[in-house]
CSV table of C-alpha atoms in Angstrom, one decimal:
chain,number,residue,atom,x,y,z
A,270,MET,CA,-64.5,9.8,-51.2
A,271,THR,CA,-61.4,11.7,-49.1
A,272,PHE,CA,-57.6,10.5,-48.3
A,273,ALA,CA,-58.6,9.8,-44.6
A,274,ALA,CA,-61.9,7.9,-45.6
A,275,ARG,CA,-60.0,5.8,-47.9
A,276,ILE,CA,-57.0,5.1,-45.1
A,277,LEU,CA,-59.8,4.0,-42.7
A,278,ARG,CA,-61.1,1.7,-45.1
A,279,SER,CA,-58.5,0.1,-46.3
A,280,PRO,CA,-56.3,-2.2,-43.5
A,281,ALA,CA,-53.2,-2.0,-45.4
A,282,LEU,CA,-53.0,1.6,-45.5
A,283,LEU,CA,-54.0,1.6,-41.9
A,284,ALA,CA,-51.0,-0.4,-40.9
A,285,ILE,CA,-49.1,1.5,-42.8
A,286,ALA,CA,-50.1,4.9,-40.9
A,287,ALA,CA,-50.1,3.5,-38.1
A,288,ILE,CA,-46.3,2.1,-38.4
A,289,GLY,CA,-45.1,5.7,-40.1
A,290,LEU,CA,-46.9,7.2,-37.0
A,291,LEU,CA,-44.7,4.8,-34.8
A,292,LEU,CA,-41.7,5.7,-36.2
A,293,VAL,CA,-42.3,9.3,-35.6
A,294,LEU,CA,-42.8,9.1,-32.3
A,295,ALA,CA,-40.2,7.2,-31.8
A,296,GLY,CA,-37.6,10.0,-33.3
A,297,THR,CA,-39.5,11.9,-30.8
A,298,VAL,CA,-38.9,10.4,-27.3
A,299,SER,CA,-35.9,9.0,-26.0
A,300,ILE,CA,-35.7,6.8,-22.4
A,301,VAL,CA,-32.6,8.0,-20.4
A,302,PRO,CA,-32.0,5.1,-18.1
A,303,GLU,CA,-31.2,5.7,-14.2
A,304,THR,CA,-28.0,4.7,-15.1
A,305,LYS,CA,-27.5,6.7,-17.7
A,306,GLN,CA,-26.2,10.5,-18.6
A,307,ALA,CA,-28.0,12.2,-21.8
A,308,VAL,CA,-25.8,14.6,-23.8
A,309,ILE,CA,-28.0,16.2,-26.3
A,310,LEU,CA,-26.4,17.6,-29.2
A,311,ARG,CA,-28.4,19.8,-31.9
A,312,PHE,CA,-26.6,19.6,-35.1
A,313,GLY,CA,-23.6,18.3,-33.3
A,314,ALA,CA,-23.1,21.5,-31.1
A,315,PRO,CA,-23.8,20.6,-27.2
A,316,MET,CA,-27.5,21.6,-25.9
A,317,ARG,CA,-27.8,20.0,-22.3
A,318,VAL,CA,-27.1,17.5,-19.8
A,319,VAL,CA,-30.2,15.2,-18.9
A,320,ASN,CA,-29.8,12.8,-15.2
A,321,ARG,CA,-26.7,14.5,-14.6
A,322,TYR,CA,-24.9,12.6,-11.8
A,323,HIS,CA,-24.8,14.0,-8.3
A,324,PRO,CA,-23.1,12.8,-5.4
A,325,ASP,CA,-26.4,12.6,-2.9
A,326,GLU,CA,-29.0,11.8,-5.5
A,327,VAL,CA,-31.5,9.4,-4.8
A,328,PHE,CA,-32.4,6.1,-6.6
A,329,GLY,CA,-35.6,6.9,-8.5
A,330,ARG,CA,-35.8,10.5,-7.7
A,331,THR,CA,-33.5,11.8,-10.6
A,332,GLY,CA,-33.9,13.1,-14.4
A,333,ALA,CA,-34.2,9.9,-15.8
A,334,GLY,CA,-37.0,8.9,-17.9
A,335,LEU,CA,-38.6,9.8,-21.2
A,336,ILE,CA,-37.2,13.2,-23.0
A,337,ALA,CA,-38.0,14.5,-26.3
A,338,ARG,CA,-36.1,15.1,-29.3
A,339,ILE,CA,-36.6,16.6,-32.9
A,340,PRO,CA,-35.7,14.0,-35.1
A,341,LEU,CA,-32.9,14.2,-37.6
A,342,VAL,CA,-31.5,17.2,-35.9
A,343,ASP,CA,-30.8,15.9,-32.1
A,344,GLN,CA,-28.8,13.3,-31.4
A,345,ILE,CA,-28.1,12.0,-28.0
A,346,ILE,CA,-24.8,10.4,-26.5
A,347,MET,CA,-25.5,8.1,-23.5
A,348,VAL,CA,-22.6,8.5,-20.5
A,349,ASP,CA,-22.6,6.1,-17.7
A,350,LYS,CA,-22.9,7.3,-14.1
A,351,ARG,CA,-22.0,4.1,-12.9
A,352,MET,CA,-18.0,3.3,-11.5
A,353,LYS,CA,-15.8,2.0,-13.7
A,354,ASP,CA,-12.3,0.3,-13.7
A,355,PHE,CA,-9.0,0.7,-15.7
A,356,ASP,CA,-5.7,-1.3,-14.9
A,357,ILE,CA,-2.1,-1.3,-16.1
A,358,GLU,CA,0.5,-4.3,-16.0
A,359,ARG,CA,3.7,-5.3,-16.4
A,360,GLN,CA,4.7,-1.7,-15.1
A,361,GLU,CA,8.3,-1.5,-13.6
A,362,VAL,CA,8.8,0.9,-10.7
A,363,GLU,CA,12.1,1.8,-8.9
A,364,SER,CA,11.7,2.4,-5.3
A,365,ARG,CA,14.1,5.3,-3.2
A,366,ASP,CA,16.3,2.7,-2.1
A,367,GLN,CA,16.6,1.5,-5.8
A,368,MET,CA,15.0,-1.8,-5.4
A,369,HIS,CA,13.3,-2.6,-8.5
A,370,LEU,CA,9.7,-4.1,-8.8
A,371,VAL,CA,6.8,-5.2,-11.9
A,372,ILE,CA,3.7,-4.2,-10.8
A,373,ASN,CA,0.0,-4.5,-11.7
A,374,ALA,CA,-2.8,-1.7,-10.5
A,375,TYR,CA,-6.1,-0.5,-11.4
A,376,GLY,CA,-8.1,2.5,-10.3
A,377,ARG,CA,-12.0,3.3,-10.5
A,378,TYR,CA,-13.5,5.9,-11.8
A,379,ARG,CA,-17.1,7.4,-12.2
A,380,VAL,CA,-18.2,10.3,-15.1
A,381,VAL,CA,-19.6,13.2,-12.7
A,382,ASP,CA,-19.2,15.7,-15.8
A,383,PRO,CA,-20.3,14.0,-18.9
A,384,LEU,CA,-20.3,17.7,-20.9
A,385,ARG,CA,-16.9,17.9,-20.4
A,386,MET,CA,-15.9,14.7,-20.9
A,387,TYR,CA,-18.0,14.7,-24.3
A,388,LEU,CA,-15.8,18.1,-25.1
A,389,THR,CA,-12.7,16.6,-24.1
A,390,ALA,CA,-12.2,12.6,-24.8
A,391,GLY,CA,-15.4,12.4,-27.4
A,392,ARG,CA,-16.5,8.8,-26.4
A,393,GLU,CA,-16.4,7.6,-23.0
A,394,ARG,CA,-14.2,4.1,-24.1
A,395,ARG,CA,-11.2,6.7,-24.8
A,396,LEU,CA,-11.2,7.4,-21.0
A,397,PRO,CA,-9.1,4.2,-19.9
A,398,ASP,CA,-6.6,4.7,-22.4
A,399,LEU,CA,-6.4,8.4,-21.3
A,400,LEU,CA,-6.3,7.7,-17.6
A,401,ARG,CA,-3.9,4.7,-17.7
A,402,PRO,CA,-0.8,7.2,-18.5
A,403,ALA,CA,-1.6,9.2,-15.6
A,404,LEU,CA,-2.2,6.3,-13.3
A,405,THR,CA,1.7,5.1,-14.6
A,406,ALA,CA,3.3,8.7,-13.7
A,407,ALA,CA,1.6,8.8,-10.6
A,408,LEU,CA,2.6,5.4,-9.1
A,409,ARG,CA,5.9,5.7,-10.3
A,410,ASN,CA,6.3,8.7,-8.1
A,411,GLU,CA,5.2,7.8,-5.2
A,412,PHE,CA,7.6,4.6,-5.3
A,413,ASP,CA,10.4,7.1,-6.1
A,414,ARG,CA,9.7,9.1,-3.0
A,415,ARG,CA,9.4,6.1,-0.4
A,416,PRO,CA,11.7,2.9,0.4
A,417,LEU,CA,10.2,-0.4,-1.0
A,418,LEU,CA,9.3,-1.4,2.7
A,419,ALA,CA,7.8,2.1,3.7
A,420,THR,CA,5.5,1.7,0.2
A,421,PHE,CA,4.0,-1.8,1.1
A,422,GLY,CA,3.8,-1.3,4.9
A,423,ALA,CA,3.0,2.0,6.9
A,424,GLU,CA,2.9,4.5,4.7
A,425,ARG,CA,0.8,2.6,2.1
A,426,ASP,CA,-2.9,4.3,2.5
A,427,ALA,CA,-0.5,7.9,2.5
A,428,ALA,CA,0.9,6.5,-1.3
A,429,MET,CA,-2.4,4.9,-2.8
A,430,ALA,CA,-3.8,8.4,-1.6
A,431,ALA,CA,-1.7,11.1,-3.1
A,432,ALA,CA,-1.2,8.7,-6.5
A,433,GLN,CA,-5.0,9.1,-6.4
A,434,ALA,CA,-5.2,13.0,-5.9
A,435,SER,CA,-2.1,12.9,-9.0
A,436,VAL,CA,-4.4,11.1,-11.0
A,437,ASN,CA,-7.6,12.9,-10.3
A,438,ARG,CA,-5.6,16.0,-11.3
A,439,ILE,CA,-5.4,14.9,-15.2
A,440,ALA,CA,-9.1,13.1,-14.9
A,441,HIS,CA,-10.9,16.2,-13.9
A,442,HIS,CA,-9.8,17.9,-17.1
A,443,TYR,CA,-11.9,14.7,-19.0
A,444,GLY,CA,-15.0,15.6,-16.3
A,445,VAL,CA,-14.0,12.1,-14.5
A,446,GLU,CA,-13.6,11.4,-11.1
A,447,VAL,CA,-11.0,8.8,-9.8
A,448,VAL,CA,-12.5,7.2,-6.5
A,449,ASP,CA,-9.7,4.3,-6.0
A,450,VAL,CA,-6.5,3.5,-6.9
A,451,ARG,CA,-4.7,0.1,-5.8
A,452,ILE,CA,-1.7,-2.2,-6.2
A,453,ASP,CA,-3.0,-5.8,-6.8
A,454,ARG,CA,0.5,-7.7,-7.5
A,455,ALA,CA,3.9,-6.9,-7.5
A,456,ASP,CA,7.0,-9.4,-8.3
A,457,LEU,CA,10.6,-8.7,-8.6
A,458,PRO,CA,11.7,-8.5,-12.6
A,459,SER,CA,13.1,-11.9,-13.6
A,460,GLY,CA,17.0,-12.3,-14.9
A,461,ALA,CA,20.0,-10.3,-13.0
A,462,PRO,CA,17.6,-7.0,-11.7
A,463,LEU,CA,15.9,-9.9,-9.5
A,464,GLU,CA,19.6,-11.4,-8.7
A,465,ALA,CA,20.8,-7.6,-7.8
A,466,ALA,CA,17.3,-7.1,-5.9
A,467,TYR,CA,18.3,-10.3,-3.7
A,468,GLU,CA,22.1,-9.0,-3.1
A,469,ARG,CA,20.8,-5.6,-2.2
A,470,MET,CA,18.1,-7.3,0.3
A,471,LYS,CA,20.8,-9.7,1.2
A,472,ALA,CA,23.4,-6.9,2.1
A,473,VAL,CA,20.4,-5.0,4.2
A,474,ARG,CA,19.6,-7.7,6.4
A,475,VAL,CA,23.7,-8.2,7.3
A,476,GLN,CA,23.6,-5.0,8.1
A,477,GLN,CA,20.1,-4.6,10.2
A,478,ALA,CA,21.9,-7.9,11.8
A,479,GLN,CA,25.4,-6.6,12.6
A,480,ALA,CA,23.7,-3.3,14.2
A,481,ILE,CA,21.2,-5.7,16.2
A,482,ARG,CA,24.4,-7.5,17.5
A,483,ALA,CA,26.5,-4.5,18.2
A,484,ASP,CA,23.7,-2.9,20.7
A,485,GLY,CA,23.4,-6.1,22.0
A,486,ILE,CA,26.6,-6.5,23.0
A,487,ARG,CA,27.0,-2.9,24.0
A,488,GLN,CA,23.9,-3.4,26.5
A,489,ALA,CA,25.6,-6.9,27.5
A,490,GLN,CA,28.9,-5.0,28.7
A,491,ILE,CA,26.6,-1.9,30.1
A,492,ILE,CA,24.6,-5.0,32.4
A,493,ARG,CA,28.1,-6.6,32.9
A,494,ALA,CA,29.5,-3.6,34.1
A,495,ASP,CA,26.6,-2.5,36.4
A,496,ALA,CA,27.1,-6.2,38.1
A,497,ASP,CA,30.8,-5.9,38.2
A,498,ALA,CA,29.9,-3.1,40.4
A,499,ALA,CA,27.5,-4.2,42.7
A,500,THR,CA,29.1,-7.0,43.2
A,501,ALA,CA,32.1,-5.0,44.3
A,502,LYS,CA,30.2,-3.3,46.6
A,503,ILE,CA,28.7,-6.0,48.4
A,504,TYR,CA,32.3,-7.6,48.8
A,505,ALA,CA,33.6,-4.3,49.9
A,506,ASP,CA,30.6,-3.6,52.6
A,507,SER,CA,31.1,-7.5,53.4
A,508,PHE,CA,34.9,-7.1,53.8
A,509,GLY,CA,34.4,-3.8,55.9
A,510,LYS,CA,31.7,-5.6,58.4
A,511,ASP,CA,33.8,-9.3,59.0
A,512,PRO,CA,37.5,-9.2,56.9
A,513,ASP,CA,38.2,-12.3,58.3
A,514,PHE,CA,35.4,-13.6,56.7
A,515,TYR,CA,35.7,-12.0,53.1
A,516,ALA,CA,39.3,-13.3,53.3
A,517,PHE,CA,38.1,-16.8,53.8
A,518,TYR,CA,35.3,-16.9,51.4
A,519,ARG,CA,38.2,-15.4,48.8
A,520,ALA,CA,40.3,-18.6,49.5
A,521,MET,CA,37.4,-20.8,49.3
A,522,LYS,CA,36.7,-19.7,46.2
A,523,SER,CA,39.6,-19.8,44.6
A,524,TYR,CA,40.5,-23.0,46.0
A,525,ARG,CA,37.3,-24.2,44.2
A,526,HIS,CA,38.6,-22.8,40.8
A,527,SER,CA,42.2,-24.0,41.2
A,528,PHE,CA,41.4,-27.7,42.2
A,529,GLY,CA,38.9,-28.4,39.6
A,530,ALA,CA,35.7,-28.4,41.5
A,531,GLU,CA,34.0,-25.8,39.0
A,532,ALA,CA,32.7,-27.1,35.9
A,533,SER,CA,34.5,-25.1,33.0
A,534,THR,CA,37.1,-25.7,30.7
A,535,ASN,CA,40.3,-24.1,32.1
A,536,ALA,CA,39.4,-24.9,36.2
A,537,GLY,CA,41.8,-27.3,37.7
A,538,GLY,CA,43.9,-27.3,34.5
A,539,THR,CA,47.0,-26.1,36.5
A,540,THR,CA,49.4,-28.0,38.3
A,541,MET,CA,51.0,-26.5,41.8
A,542,VAL,CA,53.5,-27.6,44.2
A,543,LEU,CA,53.7,-26.1,47.5
A,544,GLY,CA,54.8,-26.6,50.8
A,545,PRO,CA,52.1,-27.2,53.8
A,546,ASP,CA,53.5,-23.7,55.2
A,547,HIS,CA,52.7,-21.9,51.8
A,548,GLY,CA,50.4,-18.6,52.9
A,549,TYR,CA,48.0,-19.6,49.8
A,550,LEU,CA,47.1,-22.6,52.1
A,551,ARG,CA,46.3,-20.4,55.2
A,552,ALA,CA,43.0,-21.7,54.7
A,553,PHE,CA,43.5,-25.3,55.9
A,554,GLU,CA,45.4,-24.3,58.5
A,555,ARG,CA,44.1,-25.4,62.0
A,556,ARG,CA,42.9,-22.6,64.3
A,557,GLY,CA,41.9,-22.7,68.0
A,558,GLU,CA,45.0,-25.4,68.7
């Protein structure tokens, strides 16, 4: 009886043979998911990349699926195609106007060159540790180039874009693309630096208030001078048309102030002793008699 016939007639031997065949097939075939990239190594040397990331790829039409391998010879390194996050916490930065902040920030990245990533970083889990120093240095550089209010105001998008580009110059060496950089929290440092920051902010606000007040005074002087000039012109025109009426109007205005008719502090506060024929009281003389 041959060995094959003996296996077919023995259920136990048949089960063992089936299990062995399945193990051989499992060792020669692997599955690459849609969300993974596979780096194939043969005796430790990289041979090819399966299902590599492409920006315009369509889900379901990639290189994912079954791939053949040589058991005990080929090794498959799976690398995620999806975006991942890395963060930095409690990093102190200083702005161009010497304002200190403690910030938390994060970046989002994806592996676009898995072969380069394997050759330079070794394993995907090392990438956050390699990218954190680059992000910290980039943010410190951007804060150092701008005033604090500008970094969080009109120039915020430009600062984050510049930091992203700076990190990408480092990330490119690891086969990584950083797609976003953001600051998610910013605090003033505690203790003496916090008090110093408050004092600097107070000094800046006082200077701004003084400048605004000085500008307001200057504008008021200009407006007052223009109004006085216009008034003088009106008086001059009136005097030219009717000198008697102009003299009468000026006398009435002087009486109103001197005799306390106006609601001002000093109005009517002067005592005058005048004779009935004094020139100041000329407007009270009866005319036409």
